[in-house]
Amino acid sequence: NNAEIEYELKNVNNVNLFNLSPVLGAITIPDGTYDEVELKLKLKKSTTADLPLTLKGSYTNAAGIKTPVEFYFNDEFEMEVEAEDLVVSGDTDYLALINVQLNKFLTNVSSSDLDQAVKTNGVIIISATSNANLFSKLKANLNVFGDCDFED
């Protein structure tokens, strides 16, 4: 009937992206057929040391030298993913998954970019104030590294 229903979960969570199925919350959607279901993940700028997004890993250059890399994001951001033509029945529980595809996060970042990055105490820190050119590339990639699946 073209009605719009909105649910909001306001949780502050640390999510381990390597956990195969971290649970962020649960909602109950009324039975019906939905043309479109949207999920939004919102990051809010923090005034404390708890940043909305921190990613840590390592980079191994062509010579085999491994360097720690840390990405710090402290800004407003909204990721929106959607599913179409979803039939919800009280007989079935659905699991909505927001997939974060880390390989897409590095789109347009070359090994040369990382080789030339400034290191702080041996670590490549990527933030709004450190290695800002890399930060801009990675921030732009936030818009393409998520999608959604609904499973029953």
CSV table of N, CA and C in Angstrom, one decimal:
chain,number,residue,atom,x,y,z
A,1,ASN,N,0.8,-1.2,0.0
A,1,ASN,CA,0.0,0.0,0.0
A,1,ASN,C,0.9,1.3,0.0
A,2,ASN,N,2.1,1.1,-0.4
A,2,ASN,CA,3.1,2.2,-0.4
A,2,ASN,C,3.3,2.9,0.9
A,3,ALA,N,3.0,2.3,2.0
A,3,ALA,CA,3.3,2.9,3.3
A,3,ALA,C,4.8,2.7,3.6
A,4,GLU,N,5.3,3.7,4.3
A,4,GLU,CA,6.7,3.7,4.6
A,4,GLU,C,6.8,3.4,6.1
A,5,ILE,N,7.6,2.5,6.5
A,5,ILE,CA,7.9,2.1,7.9
A,5,ILE,C,9.3,2.3,8.2
A,6,GLU,N,9.7,2.9,9.3
A,6,GLU,CA,11.1,3.2,9.7
A,6,GLU,C,11.3,2.7,11.1
A,7,TYR,N,12.5,2.0,11.2
A,7,TYR,CA,12.9,1.5,12.5
A,7,TYR,C,14.3,2.1,12.7
A,8,GLU,N,14.7,2.4,13.9
A,8,GLU,CA,16.0,2.9,14.1
A,8,GLU,C,16.6,2.2,15.4
A,9,LEU,N,17.8,1.7,15.2
A,9,LEU,CA,18.6,1.1,16.4
A,9,LEU,C,19.7,2.1,16.6
A,10,LYS,N,19.8,2.5,17.8
A,10,LYS,CA,20.9,3.4,18.2
A,10,LYS,C,21.9,2.7,19.1
A,11,ASN,N,22.8,2.0,18.6
A,11,ASN,CA,23.8,1.3,19.4
A,11,ASN,C,25.2,1.8,19.1
A,12,VAL,N,25.9,1.8,20.1
A,12,VAL,CA,27.4,2.1,20.0
A,12,VAL,C,28.1,0.8,20.1
A,13,ASN,N,28.7,0.3,19.0
A,13,ASN,CA,29.3,-1.0,19.0
A,13,ASN,C,30.7,-0.9,18.4
A,14,ASN,N,31.5,-1.7,18.9
A,14,ASN,CA,32.8,-2.1,18.3
A,14,ASN,C,32.5,-3.4,17.5
A,15,VAL,N,32.7,-3.4,16.2
A,15,VAL,CA,32.5,-4.5,15.4
A,15,VAL,C,33.8,-5.1,14.9
A,16,ASN,N,34.0,-6.4,15.1
A,16,ASN,CA,35.2,-7.0,14.5
A,16,ASN,C,34.8,-7.4,13.1
A,17,LEU,N,35.4,-6.8,12.1
A,17,LEU,CA,35.0,-7.1,10.7
A,17,LEU,C,35.4,-8.5,10.3
A,18,PHE,N,36.3,-9.1,11.0
A,18,PHE,CA,36.6,-10.5,10.7
A,18,PHE,C,35.8,-11.6,11.4
A,19,ASN,N,34.9,-11.1,12.3
A,19,ASN,CA,33.8,-12.0,12.8
A,19,ASN,C,32.8,-12.2,11.7
A,20,LEU,N,32.5,-13.5,11.4
A,20,LEU,CA,31.7,-13.8,10.2
A,20,LEU,C,30.3,-13.2,10.3
A,21,SER,N,29.7,-13.1,11.5
A,21,SER,CA,28.4,-12.6,11.6
A,21,SER,C,28.2,-11.8,12.8
A,22,PRO,N,28.8,-10.6,13.0
A,22,PRO,CA,28.5,-9.8,14.2
A,22,PRO,C,27.1,-9.3,14.1
A,23,VAL,N,26.4,-9.4,15.3
A,23,VAL,CA,25.0,-8.9,15.4
A,23,VAL,C,25.0,-7.5,15.9
A,24,LEU,N,24.3,-6.6,15.2
A,24,LEU,CA,24.2,-5.2,15.6
A,24,LEU,C,22.8,-4.9,16.2
A,25,GLY,N,21.8,-5.8,16.0
A,25,GLY,CA,20.5,-5.5,16.6
A,25,GLY,C,19.4,-6.4,15.9
A,26,ALA,N,18.2,-6.3,16.4
A,26,ALA,CA,17.1,-7.1,15.9
A,26,ALA,C,15.9,-6.2,15.8
A,27,ILE,N,15.1,-6.3,14.8
A,27,ILE,CA,13.8,-5.7,14.7
A,27,ILE,C,12.8,-6.6,14.1
A,28,THR,N,11.5,-6.3,14.3
A,28,THR,CA,10.4,-7.1,13.7
A,28,THR,C,9.7,-6.3,12.7
A,29,ILE,N,9.6,-6.8,11.5
A,29,ILE,CA,9.0,-6.1,10.4
A,29,ILE,C,7.6,-6.8,10.2
A,30,PRO,N,6.5,-6.0,10.0
A,30,PRO,CA,5.2,-6.6,9.8
A,30,PRO,C,5.2,-7.4,8.5
A,31,ASP,N,4.4,-8.5,8.6
A,31,ASP,CA,4.2,-9.3,7.4
A,31,ASP,C,3.7,-8.5,6.2
A,32,GLY,N,4.2,-8.8,5.0
A,32,GLY,CA,3.8,-8.1,3.8
A,32,GLY,C,4.9,-8.3,2.7
A,33,THR,N,4.5,-7.7,1.6
A,33,THR,CA,5.4,-7.7,0.4
A,33,THR,C,6.0,-6.3,0.3
A,34,TYR,N,7.3,-6.1,0.3
A,34,TYR,CA,8.0,-4.8,0.3
A,34,TYR,C,8.7,-4.7,-1.0
A,35,ASP,N,8.4,-3.5,-1.7
A,35,ASP,CA,9.1,-3.2,-2.9
A,35,ASP,C,10.6,-3.0,-2.7
A,36,GLU,N,10.8,-2.4,-1.5
A,36,GLU,CA,12.2,-2.0,-1.2
A,36,GLU,C,12.4,-2.0,0.3
A,37,VAL,N,13.5,-2.5,0.7
A,37,VAL,CA,13.9,-2.5,2.1
A,37,VAL,C,15.3,-1.9,2.2
A,38,GLU,N,15.5,-0.8,2.9
A,38,GLU,CA,16.8,-0.1,3.0
A,38,GLU,C,17.3,-0.3,4.4
A,39,LEU,N,18.6,-0.5,4.4
A,39,LEU,CA,19.4,-0.6,5.7
A,39,LEU,C,20.4,0.6,5.6
A,40,LYS,N,20.5,1.3,6.7
A,40,LYS,CA,21.5,2.4,6.7
A,40,LYS,C,22.4,2.2,7.9
A,41,LEU,N,23.7,2.3,7.7
A,41,LEU,CA,24.7,2.3,8.7
A,41,LEU,C,25.2,3.7,8.8
A,42,LYS,N,25.0,4.3,10.0
A,42,LYS,CA,25.5,5.7,10.1
A,42,LYS,C,26.6,5.8,11.1
A,43,LEU,N,27.7,6.5,10.7
A,43,LEU,CA,28.8,6.8,11.6
A,43,LEU,C,28.7,8.3,12.0
A,44,LYS,N,28.9,8.5,13.2
A,44,LYS,CA,28.8,9.9,13.7
A,44,LYS,C,30.2,10.3,14.2
A,45,LYS,N,30.5,11.6,13.9
A,45,LYS,CA,31.8,12.1,14.4
A,45,LYS,C,31.8,12.1,15.9
A,46,SER,N,33.0,11.7,16.4
A,46,SER,CA,33.2,11.6,17.8
A,46,SER,C,34.0,12.7,18.4
A,47,THR,N,33.7,13.1,19.6
A,47,THR,CA,34.5,14.1,20.3
A,47,THR,C,35.4,13.4,21.4
A,48,THR,N,35.3,12.1,21.4
A,48,THR,CA,36.2,11.3,22.3
A,48,THR,C,37.2,10.5,21.5
A,49,ALA,N,37.9,9.7,22.2
A,49,ALA,CA,38.9,8.8,21.6
A,49,ALA,C,38.3,7.7,20.9
A,50,ASP,N,37.0,7.4,21.1
A,50,ASP,CA,36.3,6.3,20.4
A,50,ASP,C,35.8,6.8,19.0
A,51,LEU,N,36.6,6.5,18.0
A,51,LEU,CA,36.3,6.9,16.7
A,51,LEU,C,35.3,6.0,16.0
A,52,PRO,N,34.5,6.5,15.1
A,52,PRO,CA,33.5,5.7,14.5
A,52,PRO,C,34.0,4.6,13.6
A,53,LEU,N,35.2,4.7,13.0
A,53,LEU,CA,35.8,3.7,12.2
A,53,LEU,C,37.3,3.7,12.3
A,54,THR,N,37.9,2.5,12.7
A,54,THR,CA,39.3,2.3,12.8
A,54,THR,C,39.6,1.0,12.2
A,55,LEU,N,40.5,1.0,11.2
A,55,LEU,CA,40.9,-0.3,10.5
A,55,LEU,C,42.4,-0.4,10.7
A,56,LYS,N,42.9,-1.6,11.1
A,56,LYS,CA,44.3,-1.8,11.2
A,56,LYS,C,44.7,-3.1,10.5
A,57,GLY,N,45.8,-3.0,9.8
A,57,GLY,CA,46.3,-4.1,9.1
A,57,GLY,C,47.8,-3.9,8.8
A,58,SER,N,48.3,-4.6,7.8
A,58,SER,CA,49.7,-4.4,7.4
A,58,SER,C,49.8,-4.4,5.9
A,59,TYR,N,50.9,-3.8,5.4
A,59,TYR,CA,51.2,-3.7,4.0
A,59,TYR,C,52.6,-4.3,3.8
A,60,THR,N,52.7,-5.3,2.8
A,60,THR,CA,54.0,-5.8,2.5
A,60,THR,C,54.4,-5.3,1.2
A,61,ASN,N,55.6,-4.7,1.1
A,61,ASN,CA,56.0,-4.1,-0.1
A,61,ASN,C,56.7,-5.1,-1.0
A,62,ALA,N,57.2,-4.7,-2.2
A,62,ALA,CA,57.8,-5.6,-3.2
A,62,ALA,C,59.0,-6.3,-2.6
A,63,ALA,N,59.7,-5.7,-1.7
A,63,ALA,CA,60.9,-6.3,-1.1
A,63,ALA,C,60.6,-7.2,0.1
A,64,GLY,N,59.3,-7.4,0.4
A,64,GLY,CA,58.9,-8.3,1.5
A,64,GLY,C,58.9,-7.7,2.8
A,65,ILE,N,59.0,-6.3,2.9
A,65,ILE,CA,59.0,-5.6,4.2
A,65,ILE,C,57.6,-5.3,4.6
A,66,LYS,N,57.2,-5.8,5.8
A,66,LYS,CA,55.8,-5.6,6.3
A,66,LYS,C,55.8,-4.4,7.2
A,67,THR,N,54.8,-3.5,6.9
A,67,THR,CA,54.6,-2.2,7.6
A,67,THR,C,53.2,-2.2,8.2
A,68,PRO,N,53.0,-1.9,9.4
A,68,PRO,CA,51.7,-1.7,10.0
A,68,PRO,C,51.0,-0.5,9.3
A,69,VAL,N,49.7,-0.6,9.1
A,69,VAL,CA,48.9,0.5,8.5
A,69,VAL,C,47.7,0.6,9.4
A,70,GLU,N,47.4,1.9,9.7
A,70,GLU,CA,46.2,2.2,10.6
A,70,GLU,C,45.4,3.3,9.9
A,71,PHE,N,44.1,3.1,9.7
A,71,PHE,CA,43.2,4.0,9.1
A,71,PHE,C,42.2,4.5,10.2
A,72,TYR,N,42.2,5.8,10.4
A,72,TYR,CA,41.3,6.4,11.4
A,72,TYR,C,40.3,7.4,10.7
A,73,PHE,N,39.0,7.1,10.9
A,73,PHE,CA,38.0,7.9,10.3
A,73,PHE,C,37.1,8.5,11.4
A,74,ASN,N,37.1,9.8,11.5
A,74,ASN,CA,36.3,10.5,12.5
A,74,ASN,C,35.5,11.6,11.8
A,75,ASP,N,34.4,11.1,11.2
A,75,ASP,CA,33.5,12.1,10.4
A,75,ASP,C,32.1,11.5,10.3
A,76,GLU,N,31.2,12.3,9.8
A,76,GLU,CA,29.9,11.8,9.6
A,76,GLU,C,29.9,10.9,8.3
A,77,PHE,N,29.2,9.8,8.3
A,77,PHE,CA,29.1,9.0,7.1
A,77,PHE,C,27.9,8.1,7.2
A,78,GLU,N,27.3,7.9,6.1
A,78,GLU,CA,26.1,7.0,6.0
A,78,GLU,C,26.2,6.0,4.8
A,79,MET,N,26.2,4.7,5.1
A,79,MET,CA,26.2,3.7,4.1
A,79,MET,C,24.7,3.2,4.0
A,80,GLU,N,24.2,3.2,2.8
A,80,GLU,CA,22.8,2.8,2.5
A,80,GLU,C,22.9,1.6,1.6
A,81,VAL,N,22.3,0.5,2.0
A,81,VAL,CA,22.1,-0.7,1.1
A,81,VAL,C,20.7,-1.1,1.1
A,82,GLU,N,20.3,-1.7,0.0
A,82,GLU,CA,18.8,-2.0,-0.1
A,82,GLU,C,18.6,-3.4,-0.8
A,83,ALA,N,17.4,-3.9,-0.5
A,83,ALA,CA,16.9,-5.2,-1.2
A,83,ALA,C,15.6,-4.8,-1.7
A,84,GLU,N,15.2,-5.5,-2.8
A,84,GLU,CA,14.0,-5.2,-3.5
A,84,GLU,C,13.1,-6.5,-3.5
A,85,ASP,N,11.8,-6.3,-3.6
A,85,ASP,CA,10.8,-7.4,-3.7
A,85,ASP,C,11.0,-8.4,-2.6
A,86,LEU,N,10.9,-8.0,-1.3
A,86,LEU,CA,11.1,-8.9,-0.2
A,86,LEU,C,9.7,-9.2,0.4
A,87,VAL,N,9.4,-10.5,0.5
A,87,VAL,CA,8.2,-11.0,1.1
A,87,VAL,C,8.5,-11.4,2.5
A,88,VAL,N,7.8,-10.8,3.5
A,88,VAL,CA,8.0,-11.1,4.9
A,88,VAL,C,6.8,-11.8,5.4
A,89,SER,N,7.1,-13.0,6.1
A,89,SER,CA,6.1,-13.8,6.6
A,89,SER,C,6.4,-14.1,8.1
A,90,GLY,N,5.5,-14.1,8.9
A,90,GLY,CA,5.7,-14.5,10.3
A,90,GLY,C,6.3,-15.8,10.5
A,91,ASP,N,6.2,-16.7,9.5
A,91,ASP,CA,6.8,-18.0,9.6
A,91,ASP,C,8.3,-18.1,9.4
A,92,THR,N,8.9,-17.0,8.9
A,92,THR,CA,10.3,-17.0,8.6
A,92,THR,C,11.0,-15.9,9.2
A,93,ASP,N,12.2,-16.2,9.8
A,93,ASP,CA,13.1,-15.2,10.3
A,93,ASP,C,14.1,-14.9,9.2
A,94,TYR,N,14.4,-13.6,9.0
A,94,TYR,CA,15.3,-13.2,8.0
A,94,TYR,C,16.5,-12.6,8.7
A,95,LEU,N,17.7,-12.8,8.1
A,95,LEU,CA,18.9,-12.2,8.5
A,95,LEU,C,19.3,-11.2,7.5
A,96,ALA,N,19.4,-9.9,7.8
A,96,ALA,CA,19.9,-8.9,6.9
A,96,ALA,C,21.4,-8.7,7.2
A,97,LEU,N,22.2,-8.8,6.1
A,97,LEU,CA,23.6,-8.7,6.3
A,97,LEU,C,24.1,-7.5,5.5
A,98,ILE,N,24.8,-6.6,6.2
A,98,ILE,CA,25.5,-5.6,5.5
A,98,ILE,C,26.9,-6.1,5.3
A,99,ASN,N,27.3,-6.3,4.0
A,99,ASN,CA,28.6,-6.9,3.7
A,99,ASN,C,29.6,-5.8,3.5
A,100,VAL,N,30.7,-5.8,4.2
A,100,VAL,CA,31.7,-4.8,4.0
A,100,VAL,C,32.8,-5.5,3.3
A,101,GLN,N,33.1,-5.1,2.1
A,101,GLN,CA,34.0,-5.7,1.2
A,101,GLN,C,35.4,-4.9,1.2
A,102,LEU,N,36.3,-5.4,2.1
A,102,LEU,CA,37.5,-4.7,2.3
A,102,LEU,C,38.4,-4.6,1.1
A,103,ASN,N,38.2,-5.5,0.1
A,103,ASN,CA,39.0,-5.4,-1.1
A,103,ASN,C,38.6,-4.2,-1.9
A,104,LYS,N,37.3,-3.8,-1.9
A,104,LYS,CA,36.9,-2.6,-2.6
A,104,LYS,C,37.4,-1.3,-1.8
A,105,PHE,N,37.7,-1.4,-0.6
A,105,PHE,CA,38.1,-0.3,0.2
A,105,PHE,C,39.4,0.2,-0.3
A,106,LEU,N,40.2,-0.6,-0.9
A,106,LEU,CA,41.5,-0.2,-1.4
A,106,LEU,C,41.5,0.1,-2.9
A,107,THR,N,40.4,0.2,-3.5
A,107,THR,CA,40.3,0.6,-4.9
A,107,THR,C,41.0,1.9,-5.1
A,108,ASN,N,41.8,2.0,-6.2
A,108,ASN,CA,42.6,3.2,-6.6
A,108,ASN,C,43.7,3.6,-5.6
A,109,VAL,N,44.1,2.6,-4.7
A,109,VAL,CA,45.2,2.8,-3.9
A,109,VAL,C,46.3,1.9,-4.4
A,110,SER,N,47.4,2.4,-4.8
A,110,SER,CA,48.5,1.6,-5.4
A,110,SER,C,49.6,1.3,-4.4
A,111,SER,N,50.4,0.3,-4.7
A,111,SER,CA,51.5,0.0,-3.8
A,111,SER,C,52.5,1.2,-3.8
A,112,SER,N,52.5,2.0,-4.8
A,112,SER,CA,53.4,3.2,-4.8
A,112,SER,C,52.8,4.2,-3.8
A,113,ASP,N,51.5,4.3,-3.7
A,113,ASP,CA,50.9,5.2,-2.7
A,113,ASP,C,51.4,4.8,-1.3
A,114,LEU,N,51.3,3.6,-1.0
A,114,LEU,CA,51.7,3.1,0.3
A,114,LEU,C,53.2,3.2,0.5
A,115,ASP,N,54.0,2.9,-0.5
A,115,ASP,CA,55.5,3.0,-0.4
A,115,ASP,C,55.9,4.4,-0.1
A,116,GLN,N,55.2,5.4,-0.6
A,116,GLN,CA,55.5,6.8,-0.5
A,116,GLN,C,54.9,7.5,0.8
A,117,ALA,N,54.0,6.7,1.5
A,117,ALA,CA,53.3,7.3,2.6
A,117,ALA,C,54.3,7.6,3.8
A,118,VAL,N,54.0,8.6,4.5
A,118,VAL,CA,54.8,9.0,5.7
A,118,VAL,C,54.5,8.0,6.8
A,119,LYS,N,55.6,7.6,7.4
A,119,LYS,CA,55.4,6.7,8.6
A,119,LYS,C,55.6,7.5,9.9
A,120,THR,N,54.8,7.1,10.9
A,120,THR,CA,54.9,7.7,12.2
A,120,THR,C,55.3,6.5,13.1
A,121,ASN,N,56.5,6.6,13.6
A,121,ASN,CA,57.1,5.5,14.5
A,121,ASN,C,57.0,4.2,13.8
A,122,GLY,N,57.2,4.1,12.5
A,122,GLY,CA,57.2,2.9,11.7
A,122,GLY,C,55.9,2.4,11.3
A,123,VAL,N,54.8,3.2,11.5
A,123,VAL,CA,53.4,2.9,11.1
A,123,VAL,C,52.9,3.9,10.1
A,124,ILE,N,52.2,3.4,9.1
A,124,ILE,CA,51.5,4.2,8.1
A,124,ILE,C,50.2,4.6,8.7
A,125,ILE,N,50.1,5.8,9.2
A,125,ILE,CA,48.9,6.3,9.8
A,125,ILE,C,48.1,7.1,8.7
A,126,ILE,N,46.9,6.7,8.5
A,126,ILE,CA,46.1,7.3,7.4
A,126,ILE,C,44.9,7.9,8.2
A,127,SER,N,44.8,9.3,8.1
A,127,SER,CA,43.7,10.0,8.8
A,127,SER,C,43.6,11.3,8.1
A,128,ALA,N,42.7,12.1,8.5
A,128,ALA,CA,42.4,13.5,7.9
A,128,ALA,C,43.7,14.3,8.0
A,129,THR,N,44.6,14.1,9.0
A,129,THR,CA,45.7,14.9,9.2
A,129,THR,C,47.1,14.2,8.9
A,130,SER,N,47.0,12.9,8.6
A,130,SER,CA,48.3,12.2,8.3
A,130,SER,C,48.0,11.4,7.0
A,131,ASN,N,48.9,11.6,6.0
A,131,ASN,CA,48.7,11.0,4.7
A,131,ASN,C,47.4,11.3,4.1
A,132,ALA,N,47.1,12.6,4.1
A,132,ALA,CA,45.8,13.1,3.7
A,132,ALA,C,45.4,12.6,2.3
A,133,ASN,N,46.3,12.5,1.4
A,133,ASN,CA,46.0,12.1,0.0
A,133,ASN,C,45.4,10.6,0.0
A,134,LEU,N,46.0,9.8,0.8
A,134,LEU,CA,45.5,8.4,0.9
A,134,LEU,C,44.2,8.4,1.6
A,135,PHE,N,44.0,9.2,2.7
A,135,PHE,CA,42.8,9.3,3.4
A,135,PHE,C,41.6,9.7,2.4
A,136,SER,N,41.9,10.7,1.5
A,136,SER,CA,40.8,11.1,0.6
A,136,SER,C,40.4,9.9,-0.3
A,137,LYS,N,41.4,9.2,-0.8
A,137,LYS,CA,41.0,8.0,-1.6
A,137,LYS,C,40.2,7.0,-0.9
A,138,LEU,N,40.6,6.7,0.4
A,138,LEU,CA,39.9,5.7,1.1
A,138,LEU,C,38.6,6.2,1.6
A,139,LYS,N,38.5,7.4,1.9
A,139,LYS,CA,37.1,8.0,2.3
A,139,LYS,C,36.2,7.9,1.1
A,140,ALA,N,36.6,8.2,-0.1
A,140,ALA,CA,35.8,8.0,-1.3
A,140,ALA,C,35.4,6.6,-1.5
A,141,ASN,N,36.2,5.6,-1.1
A,141,ASN,CA,35.9,4.2,-1.3
A,141,ASN,C,34.8,3.7,-0.3
A,142,LEU,N,34.6,4.4,0.8
A,142,LEU,CA,33.6,4.0,1.7
A,142,LEU,C,32.2,3.9,1.1
A,143,ASN,N,32.0,4.6,0.0
A,143,ASN,CA,30.7,4.6,-0.7
A,143,ASN,C,30.5,3.4,-1.5
A,144,VAL,N,31.5,2.6,-1.8
A,144,VAL,CA,31.4,1.4,-2.7
A,144,VAL,C,31.7,0.1,-2.0
A,145,PHE,N,32.1,0.1,-0.8
A,145,PHE,CA,32.5,-1.1,-0.2
A,145,PHE,C,31.5,-1.9,0.6
A,146,GLY,N,30.2,-1.5,0.5
A,146,GLY,CA,29.1,-2.2,1.2
A,146,GLY,C,28.0,-2.7,0.3
A,147,ASP,N,27.4,-3.8,0.6
A,147,ASP,CA,26.2,-4.3,-0.1
A,147,ASP,C,25.4,-5.0,0.9
A,148,CYS,N,24.2,-5.5,0.5
A,148,CYS,CA,23.3,-6.1,1.4
A,148,CYS,C,22.7,-7.5,0.9
A,149,ASP,N,22.5,-8.4,1.8
A,149,ASP,CA,21.9,-9.7,1.5
A,149,ASP,C,20.8,-9.9,2.6
A,150,PHE,N,19.7,-10.5,2.2
A,150,PHE,CA,18.7,-11.0,3.1
A,150,PHE,C,18.6,-12.5,3.0
A,151,GLU,N,18.8,-13.2,4.1
A,151,GLU,CA,18.8,-14.6,4.1
A,151,GLU,C,17.7,-15.1,5.0
A,152,ASP,N,17.1,-16.2,4.7
A,152,ASP,CA,16.1,-16.8,5.6
A,152,ASP,C,16.5,-18.2,6.0
